[in-house]
Amino acid sequence: MNPLRNDKEGVAKMFNQVASIYADASRPLAHFLPYVEQFLAENVQAGKRVLDVGCGPGHFTSGLPMDVDVVGIDLSPAMIDAARQSRPSGTYLVHDFHHPLPTEVGKFDVVLASGCFDFCEDLTEVIGNIAAVLADGGRFYFTVSERRTGLPFHDARSIDATAGLANIQMFFWTFYETAAALEASSLRPLTYRFAQGWENTTLQTTIFYGYWVVEHSNHP
């Protein structure tokens, strides 16, 4: 368990303040959009159930076909309100991914967690919570801020992501820590890449991600 913990109310407040402009403001800073779009195009078909973790205003899943059942979770009530407006047919919950999801949400064929694990304090715990609601054979796309030596800000376990404005920590995980967390939840990696994630204008640096697509299987 990571001894560092963010003030969840502080994280929610930070995103509440930018909810109305987040989708438009964050898009030019993101390198990961093509990967998200490719994953959804390859894995989401009619009748599928999709869980959007850290959904924000819902811009990744709002345009999915109406015969796809979308459930979104986010720590920020303002982001959840924005997501409901962007896809009224979806189901949206204020929820902290560090805690298990309610059993009534059921199982999902596809899970998406793009960018939100920047604030993940315990990767094994969180991936376990996702695995618990991923159907057998289901696919899970996620990103982690990857800890590597030789890159600015990337050799520490965590950094102050807001330059002291709210004392919100962003967490970094090595490839091996991520792989171990997946193994603990019986999730099988299908693809992995290390590439640019987004431009952090506060720190004036590029955050690099590990991009993972994994599959849940109850069979050895």
PDB file of C-alpha atoms in Angstrom:
ATOM      1  CA  MET A   1       0.000   0.000   0.000  1.00  0.00           C
ATOM      2  CA  ASN A   2       1.261   3.475  -0.846  1.00  0.00           C
ATOM      3  CA  PRO A   3       1.652   5.579   2.340  1.00  0.00           C
ATOM      4  CA  LEU A   4       0.866   8.756   0.395  1.00  0.00           C
ATOM      5  CA  ARG A   5      -2.816   9.586   0.075  1.00  0.00           C
ATOM      6  CA  ASN A   6      -4.549  12.426  -1.705  1.00  0.00           C
ATOM      7  CA  ASP A   7      -7.319  14.443  -0.129  1.00  0.00           C
ATOM      8  CA  LYS A   8     -10.208  13.111  -2.224  1.00  0.00           C
ATOM      9  CA  GLU A   9     -12.261  16.239  -1.586  1.00  0.00           C
ATOM     10  CA  GLY A  10      -9.338  18.281  -2.882  1.00  0.00           C
ATOM     11  CA  VAL A  11      -9.092  16.199  -6.059  1.00  0.00           C
ATOM     12  CA  ALA A  12     -12.849  16.455  -6.616  1.00  0.00           C
ATOM     13  CA  LYS A  13     -12.764  20.213  -6.027  1.00  0.00           C
ATOM     14  CA  MET A  14      -9.919  20.634  -8.511  1.00  0.00           C
ATOM     15  CA  PHE A  15     -11.903  18.884 -11.241  1.00  0.00           C
ATOM     16  CA  ASN A  16     -15.198  20.517 -10.261  1.00  0.00           C
ATOM     17  CA  GLN A  17     -13.584  23.870 -11.003  1.00  0.00           C
ATOM     18  CA  VAL A  18     -12.648  22.919 -14.571  1.00  0.00           C
ATOM     19  CA  ALA A  19     -15.578  20.654 -15.468  1.00  0.00           C
ATOM     20  CA  SER A  20     -17.276  23.153 -17.789  1.00  0.00           C
ATOM     21  CA  ILE A  21     -14.175  23.599 -19.971  1.00  0.00           C
ATOM     22  CA  TYR A  22     -12.325  20.338 -19.388  1.00  0.00           C
ATOM     23  CA  ALA A  23     -13.111  18.509 -22.620  1.00  0.00           C
ATOM     24  CA  ASP A  24     -12.118  21.393 -24.885  1.00  0.00           C
ATOM     25  CA  ALA A  25      -9.159  22.537 -22.779  1.00  0.00           C
ATOM     26  CA  SER A  26      -7.601  19.099 -22.313  1.00  0.00           C
ATOM     27  CA  ARG A  27      -7.935  17.862 -25.884  1.00  0.00           C
ATOM     28  CA  PRO A  28      -4.984  19.839 -27.346  1.00  0.00           C
ATOM     29  CA  LEU A  29      -2.739  18.624 -24.499  1.00  0.00           C
ATOM     30  CA  ALA A  30      -3.475  14.917 -24.996  1.00  0.00           C
ATOM     31  CA  HIS A  31      -1.403  12.487 -27.054  1.00  0.00           C
ATOM     32  CA  PHE A  32      -3.515   9.495 -26.030  1.00  0.00           C
ATOM     33  CA  LEU A  33      -6.732  10.207 -27.940  1.00  0.00           C
ATOM     34  CA  PRO A  34      -5.913   8.014 -30.977  1.00  0.00           C
ATOM     35  CA  TYR A  35      -5.207   5.039 -28.695  1.00  0.00           C
ATOM     36  CA  VAL A  36      -8.532   5.452 -26.885  1.00  0.00           C
ATOM     37  CA  GLU A  37     -10.446   5.761 -30.139  1.00  0.00           C
ATOM     38  CA  GLN A  38      -8.743   2.693 -31.628  1.00  0.00           C
ATOM     39  CA  PHE A  39      -9.485   0.590 -28.543  1.00  0.00           C
ATOM     40  CA  LEU A  40     -13.162   1.546 -28.518  1.00  0.00           C
ATOM     41  CA  ALA A  41     -13.527   0.983 -32.267  1.00  0.00           C
ATOM     42  CA  GLU A  42     -12.025  -2.506 -32.002  1.00  0.00           C
ATOM     43  CA  ASN A  43     -13.836  -3.663 -28.871  1.00  0.00           C
ATOM     44  CA  VAL A  44     -17.242  -1.983 -28.594  1.00  0.00           C
ATOM     45  CA  GLN A  45     -20.122  -3.487 -30.545  1.00  0.00           C
ATOM     46  CA  ALA A  46     -23.893  -3.424 -30.219  1.00  0.00           C
ATOM     47  CA  GLY A  47     -25.157  -4.713 -26.899  1.00  0.00           C
ATOM     48  CA  LYS A  48     -21.849  -4.352 -25.072  1.00  0.00           C
ATOM     49  CA  ARG A  49     -21.606  -2.912 -21.565  1.00  0.00           C
ATOM     50  CA  VAL A  50     -18.893  -0.278 -21.145  1.00  0.00           C
ATOM     51  CA  LEU A  51     -17.503   1.133 -17.898  1.00  0.00           C
ATOM     52  CA  ASP A  52     -15.821   4.537 -18.241  1.00  0.00           C
ATOM     53  CA  VAL A  53     -13.580   4.957 -15.175  1.00  0.00           C
ATOM     54  CA  GLY A  54     -12.715   8.551 -14.320  1.00  0.00           C
ATOM     55  CA  CYS A  55     -15.149   9.481 -17.055  1.00  0.00           C
ATOM     56  CA  GLY A  56     -14.870  13.248 -16.624  1.00  0.00           C
ATOM     57  CA  PRO A  57     -17.428  14.950 -18.871  1.00  0.00           C
ATOM     58  CA  GLY A  58     -17.852  11.716 -20.815  1.00  0.00           C
ATOM     59  CA  HIS A  59     -16.174  12.792 -24.025  1.00  0.00           C
ATOM     60  CA  PHE A  60     -14.655   9.350 -24.712  1.00  0.00           C
ATOM     61  CA  THR A  61     -17.939   7.428 -24.561  1.00  0.00           C
ATOM     62  CA  SER A  62     -20.693   9.980 -25.204  1.00  0.00           C
ATOM     63  CA  GLY A  63     -20.663   9.247 -28.930  1.00  0.00           C
ATOM     64  CA  LEU A  64     -20.913   5.469 -28.684  1.00  0.00           C
ATOM     65  CA  PRO A  65     -23.997   3.916 -30.345  1.00  0.00           C
ATOM     66  CA  MET A  66     -27.194   4.069 -28.318  1.00  0.00           C
ATOM     67  CA  ASP A  67     -27.399   0.268 -28.164  1.00  0.00           C
ATOM     68  CA  VAL A  68     -24.243   0.286 -26.024  1.00  0.00           C
ATOM     69  CA  ASP A  69     -24.830   0.454 -22.261  1.00  0.00           C
ATOM     70  CA  VAL A  70     -22.439   3.053 -20.803  1.00  0.00           C
ATOM     71  CA  VAL A  71     -21.749   3.449 -17.087  1.00  0.00           C
ATOM     72  CA  GLY A  72     -19.391   6.207 -15.964  1.00  0.00           C
ATOM     73  CA  ILE A  73     -17.772   6.852 -12.595  1.00  0.00           C
ATOM     74  CA  ASP A  74     -15.864   9.909 -11.418  1.00  0.00           C
ATOM     75  CA  LEU A  75     -14.848  11.507  -8.142  1.00  0.00           C
ATOM     76  CA  SER A  76     -16.116  14.926  -9.242  1.00  0.00           C
ATOM     77  CA  PRO A  77     -19.883  15.630  -9.019  1.00  0.00           C
ATOM     78  CA  ALA A  78     -19.531  18.422 -11.584  1.00  0.00           C
ATOM     79  CA  MET A  79     -17.889  16.038 -14.052  1.00  0.00           C
ATOM     80  CA  ILE A  80     -20.685  13.520 -13.499  1.00  0.00           C
ATOM     81  CA  ASP A  81     -23.280  16.224 -14.200  1.00  0.00           C
ATOM     82  CA  ALA A  82     -21.473  17.095 -17.442  1.00  0.00           C
ATOM     83  CA  ALA A  83     -21.318  13.426 -18.468  1.00  0.00           C
ATOM     84  CA  ARG A  84     -25.063  13.012 -17.887  1.00  0.00           C
ATOM     85  CA  GLN A  85     -25.715  15.976 -20.156  1.00  0.00           C
ATOM     86  CA  SER A  86     -23.471  14.589 -22.890  1.00  0.00           C
ATOM     87  CA  ARG A  87     -25.131  11.138 -22.834  1.00  0.00           C
ATOM     88  CA  PRO A  88     -28.509  11.161 -21.053  1.00  0.00           C
ATOM     89  CA  SER A  89     -28.970   7.440 -21.725  1.00  0.00           C
ATOM     90  CA  GLY A  90     -25.883   6.586 -19.666  1.00  0.00           C
ATOM     91  CA  THR A  91     -25.667   5.762 -15.978  1.00  0.00           C
ATOM     92  CA  TYR A  92     -23.269   7.928 -13.977  1.00  0.00           C
ATOM     93  CA  LEU A  93     -22.067   7.580 -10.397  1.00  0.00           C
ATOM     94  CA  VAL A  94     -19.899   9.702  -8.122  1.00  0.00           C
ATOM     95  CA  HIS A  95     -17.433   7.032  -7.030  1.00  0.00           C
ATOM     96  CA  ASP A  96     -13.811   6.698  -5.921  1.00  0.00           C
ATOM     97  CA  PHE A  97     -12.091   3.937  -7.888  1.00  0.00           C
ATOM     98  CA  HIS A  98     -10.030   3.064  -4.805  1.00  0.00           C
ATOM     99  CA  HIS A  99     -13.195   1.427  -3.463  1.00  0.00           C
ATOM    100  CA  PRO A 100     -15.068  -1.577  -4.908  1.00  0.00           C
ATOM    101  CA  LEU A 101     -17.950  -0.741  -7.210  1.00  0.00           C
ATOM    102  CA  PRO A 102     -21.491  -1.492  -6.041  1.00  0.00           C
ATOM    103  CA  THR A 103     -22.503  -5.033  -6.936  1.00  0.00           C
ATOM    104  CA  GLU A 104     -25.634  -3.750  -8.657  1.00  0.00           C
ATOM    105  CA  VAL A 105     -23.589  -2.239 -11.498  1.00  0.00           C
ATOM    106  CA  GLY A 106     -22.991  -5.772 -12.759  1.00  0.00           C
ATOM    107  CA  LYS A 107     -20.266  -6.943 -15.133  1.00  0.00           C
ATOM    108  CA  PHE A 108     -18.773  -5.141 -18.125  1.00  0.00           C
ATOM    109  CA  ASP A 109     -17.463  -6.301 -21.486  1.00  0.00           C
ATOM    110  CA  VAL A 110     -15.220  -3.265 -21.894  1.00  0.00           C
ATOM    111  CA  VAL A 111     -13.568  -1.006 -19.326  1.00  0.00           C
ATOM    112  CA  LEU A 112     -11.790   2.238 -20.126  1.00  0.00           C
ATOM    113  CA  ALA A 113      -9.567   4.151 -17.676  1.00  0.00           C
ATOM    114  CA  SER A 114      -7.676   6.765 -19.659  1.00  0.00           C
ATOM    115  CA  GLY A 115      -5.668   9.356 -17.761  1.00  0.00           C
ATOM    116  CA  CYS A 116      -7.424   8.919 -14.422  1.00  0.00           C
ATOM    117  CA  PHE A 117      -4.819   6.623 -12.860  1.00  0.00           C
ATOM    118  CA  ASP A 118      -2.510   9.636 -12.606  1.00  0.00           C
ATOM    119  CA  PHE A 119      -4.130   9.967  -9.170  1.00  0.00           C
ATOM    120  CA  CYS A 120      -4.111   6.254  -8.295  1.00  0.00           C
ATOM    121  CA  GLU A 121      -2.486   5.704  -4.901  1.00  0.00           C
ATOM    122  CA  ASP A 122      -2.622   1.895  -4.841  1.00  0.00           C
ATOM    123  CA  LEU A 123      -2.487   0.313  -8.277  1.00  0.00           C
ATOM    124  CA  THR A 124      -2.972  -3.275  -7.097  1.00  0.00           C
ATOM    125  CA  GLU A 125      -6.068  -2.298  -5.127  1.00  0.00           C
ATOM    126  CA  VAL A 126      -7.603  -0.286  -7.959  1.00  0.00           C
ATOM    127  CA  ILE A 127      -6.924  -2.855 -10.672  1.00  0.00           C
ATOM    128  CA  GLY A 128      -8.457  -5.471  -8.380  1.00  0.00           C
ATOM    129  CA  ASN A 129     -11.612  -3.378  -8.121  1.00  0.00           C
ATOM    130  CA  ILE A 130     -11.803  -3.148 -11.919  1.00  0.00           C
ATOM    131  CA  ALA A 131     -11.140  -6.860 -12.405  1.00  0.00           C
ATOM    132  CA  ALA A 132     -14.040  -7.644 -10.072  1.00  0.00           C
ATOM    133  CA  VAL A 133     -16.515  -6.086 -12.528  1.00  0.00           C
ATOM    134  CA  LEU A 134     -14.843  -7.172 -15.781  1.00  0.00           C
ATOM    135  CA  ALA A 135     -16.647 -10.052 -17.467  1.00  0.00           C
ATOM    136  CA  ASP A 136     -14.786 -13.203 -18.437  1.00  0.00           C
ATOM    137  CA  GLY A 137     -13.099 -12.372 -21.730  1.00  0.00           C
ATOM    138  CA  GLY A 138     -13.656  -8.652 -21.168  1.00  0.00           C
ATOM    139  CA  ARG A 139     -11.103  -6.080 -22.311  1.00  0.00           C
ATOM    140  CA  PHE A 140      -9.624  -3.331 -20.149  1.00  0.00           C
ATOM    141  CA  TYR A 141      -7.718  -0.330 -21.543  1.00  0.00           C
ATOM    142  CA  PHE A 142      -5.840   1.869 -19.097  1.00  0.00           C
ATOM    143  CA  THR A 143      -2.918   4.231 -18.789  1.00  0.00           C
ATOM    144  CA  VAL A 144      -0.462   4.766 -15.958  1.00  0.00           C
ATOM    145  CA  SER A 145       2.082   7.522 -15.520  1.00  0.00           C
ATOM    146  CA  GLU A 146       5.161   5.348 -15.884  1.00  0.00           C
ATOM    147  CA  ARG A 147       8.137   5.762 -13.574  1.00  0.00           C
ATOM    148  CA  ARG A 148      11.425   5.692 -15.480  1.00  0.00           C
ATOM    149  CA  THR A 149      14.846   7.161 -14.856  1.00  0.00           C
ATOM    150  CA  GLY A 150      16.150   9.768 -17.273  1.00  0.00           C
ATOM    151  CA  LEU A 151      12.858  11.581 -17.817  1.00  0.00           C
ATOM    152  CA  PRO A 152      11.992  14.828 -15.994  1.00  0.00           C
ATOM    153  CA  PHE A 153       9.720  14.173 -12.994  1.00  0.00           C
ATOM    154  CA  HIS A 154       9.392  10.465 -13.879  1.00  0.00           C
ATOM    155  CA  ASP A 155      11.930   8.966 -11.468  1.00  0.00           C
ATOM    156  CA  ALA A 156       9.926   9.663  -8.295  1.00  0.00           C
ATOM    157  CA  ARG A 157       7.042   7.634  -6.920  1.00  0.00           C
ATOM    158  CA  SER A 158       4.902  10.764  -6.802  1.00  0.00           C
ATOM    159  CA  ILE A 159       5.080  14.486  -7.518  1.00  0.00           C
ATOM    160  CA  ASP A 160       3.009  17.513  -6.599  1.00  0.00           C
ATOM    161  CA  ALA A 161       0.897  17.776  -9.741  1.00  0.00           C
ATOM    162  CA  THR A 162      -0.351  21.297  -9.066  1.00  0.00           C
ATOM    163  CA  ALA A 163       2.885  23.068  -8.062  1.00  0.00           C
ATOM    164  CA  GLY A 164       1.596  23.567  -4.529  1.00  0.00           C
ATOM    165  CA  LEU A 165      -1.803  24.975  -5.469  1.00  0.00           C
ATOM    166  CA  ALA A 166      -3.779  22.158  -3.873  1.00  0.00           C
ATOM    167  CA  ASN A 167      -1.104  19.666  -2.776  1.00  0.00           C
ATOM    168  CA  ILE A 168      -2.458  16.992  -5.092  1.00  0.00           C
ATOM    169  CA  GLN A 169      -0.046  14.144  -5.772  1.00  0.00           C
ATOM    170  CA  MET A 170       0.333  12.439  -9.142  1.00  0.00           C
ATOM    171  CA  PHE A 171       1.637   8.886  -8.855  1.00  0.00           C
ATOM    172  CA  PHE A 172       4.084   6.990 -11.069  1.00  0.00           C
ATOM    173  CA  TRP A 173       4.391   3.219 -11.422  1.00  0.00           C
ATOM    174  CA  THR A 174       7.112   1.124 -13.009  1.00  0.00           C
ATOM    175  CA  PHE A 175       6.374  -1.383 -15.752  1.00  0.00           C
ATOM    176  CA  TYR A 176       7.065  -4.205 -13.297  1.00  0.00           C
ATOM    177  CA  GLU A 177       4.764  -2.796 -10.610  1.00  0.00           C
ATOM    178  CA  THR A 178       1.970  -2.557 -13.159  1.00  0.00           C
ATOM    179  CA  ALA A 179       2.624  -6.086 -14.442  1.00  0.00           C
ATOM    180  CA  ALA A 180       2.544  -7.420 -10.873  1.00  0.00           C
ATOM    181  CA  ALA A 181      -0.763  -5.666 -10.184  1.00  0.00           C
ATOM    182  CA  LEU A 182      -2.255  -7.251 -13.299  1.00  0.00           C
ATOM    183  CA  GLU A 183      -1.000 -10.710 -12.356  1.00  0.00           C
ATOM    184  CA  ALA A 184      -2.528 -10.356  -8.893  1.00  0.00           C
ATOM    185  CA  SER A 185      -5.945  -9.907 -10.522  1.00  0.00           C
ATOM    186  CA  SER A 186      -5.505 -12.590 -13.219  1.00  0.00           C
ATOM    187  CA  LEU A 187      -5.525 -10.026 -16.019  1.00  0.00           C
ATOM    188  CA  ARG A 188      -3.594 -11.040 -19.126  1.00  0.00           C
ATOM    189  CA  PRO A 189      -1.742  -8.300 -21.049  1.00  0.00           C
ATOM    190  CA  LEU A 190      -2.578  -8.159 -24.754  1.00  0.00           C
ATOM    191  CA  THR A 191      -0.733  -5.000 -25.792  1.00  0.00           C
ATOM    192  CA  TYR A 192       1.617  -2.503 -24.160  1.00  0.00           C
ATOM    193  CA  ARG A 193       3.349   0.630 -25.368  1.00  0.00           C
ATOM    194  CA  PHE A 194       5.353   3.391 -23.720  1.00  0.00           C
ATOM    195  CA  ALA A 195       4.629   6.775 -25.275  1.00  0.00           C
ATOM    196  CA  GLN A 196       3.750  10.392 -24.637  1.00  0.00           C
ATOM    197  CA  GLY A 197       0.596  10.897 -22.593  1.00  0.00           C
ATOM    198  CA  TRP A 198      -0.133  14.592 -22.163  1.00  0.00           C
ATOM    199  CA  GLU A 199       1.444  17.993 -21.736  1.00  0.00           C
ATOM    200  CA  ASN A 200       1.494  19.172 -18.118  1.00  0.00           C
ATOM    201  CA  THR A 201       1.517  22.939 -18.510  1.00  0.00           C
ATOM    202  CA  THR A 202       1.908  23.512 -14.771  1.00  0.00           C
ATOM    203  CA  LEU A 203       5.155  21.536 -14.661  1.00  0.00           C
ATOM    204  CA  GLN A 204       6.049  22.404 -18.260  1.00  0.00           C
ATOM    205  CA  THR A 205       6.839  18.816 -19.121  1.00  0.00           C
ATOM    206  CA  THR A 206       5.449  15.869 -21.059  1.00  0.00           C
ATOM    207  CA  ILE A 207       3.977  13.070 -18.963  1.00  0.00           C
ATOM    208  CA  PHE A 208       4.752   9.654 -20.449  1.00  0.00           C
ATOM    209  CA  TYR A 209       2.304   6.797 -20.116  1.00  0.00           C
ATOM    210  CA  GLY A 210       2.367   3.068 -20.140  1.00  0.00           C
ATOM    211  CA  TYR A 211      -0.591   2.129 -22.351  1.00  0.00           C
ATOM    212  CA  TRP A 212      -2.068  -1.269 -21.581  1.00  0.00           C
ATOM    213  CA  VAL A 213      -4.828  -3.418 -23.031  1.00  0.00           C
ATOM    214  CA  VAL A 214      -5.537  -6.499 -20.924  1.00  0.00           C
ATOM    215  CA  GLU A 215      -8.067  -9.316 -20.869  1.00  0.00           C
ATOM    216  CA  HIS A 216      -9.857 -10.983 -17.995  1.00  0.00           C
ATOM    217  CA  SER A 217      -9.991 -14.737 -18.039  1.00  0.00           C
ATOM    218  CA  ASN A 218     -11.124 -17.199 -15.391  1.00  0.00           C
ATOM    219  CA  HIS A 219      -9.365 -19.982 -17.260  1.00  0.00           C
ATOM    220  CA  PRO A 220      -5.681 -20.878 -16.745  1.00  0.00           C
TER     221      PRO A 220
END
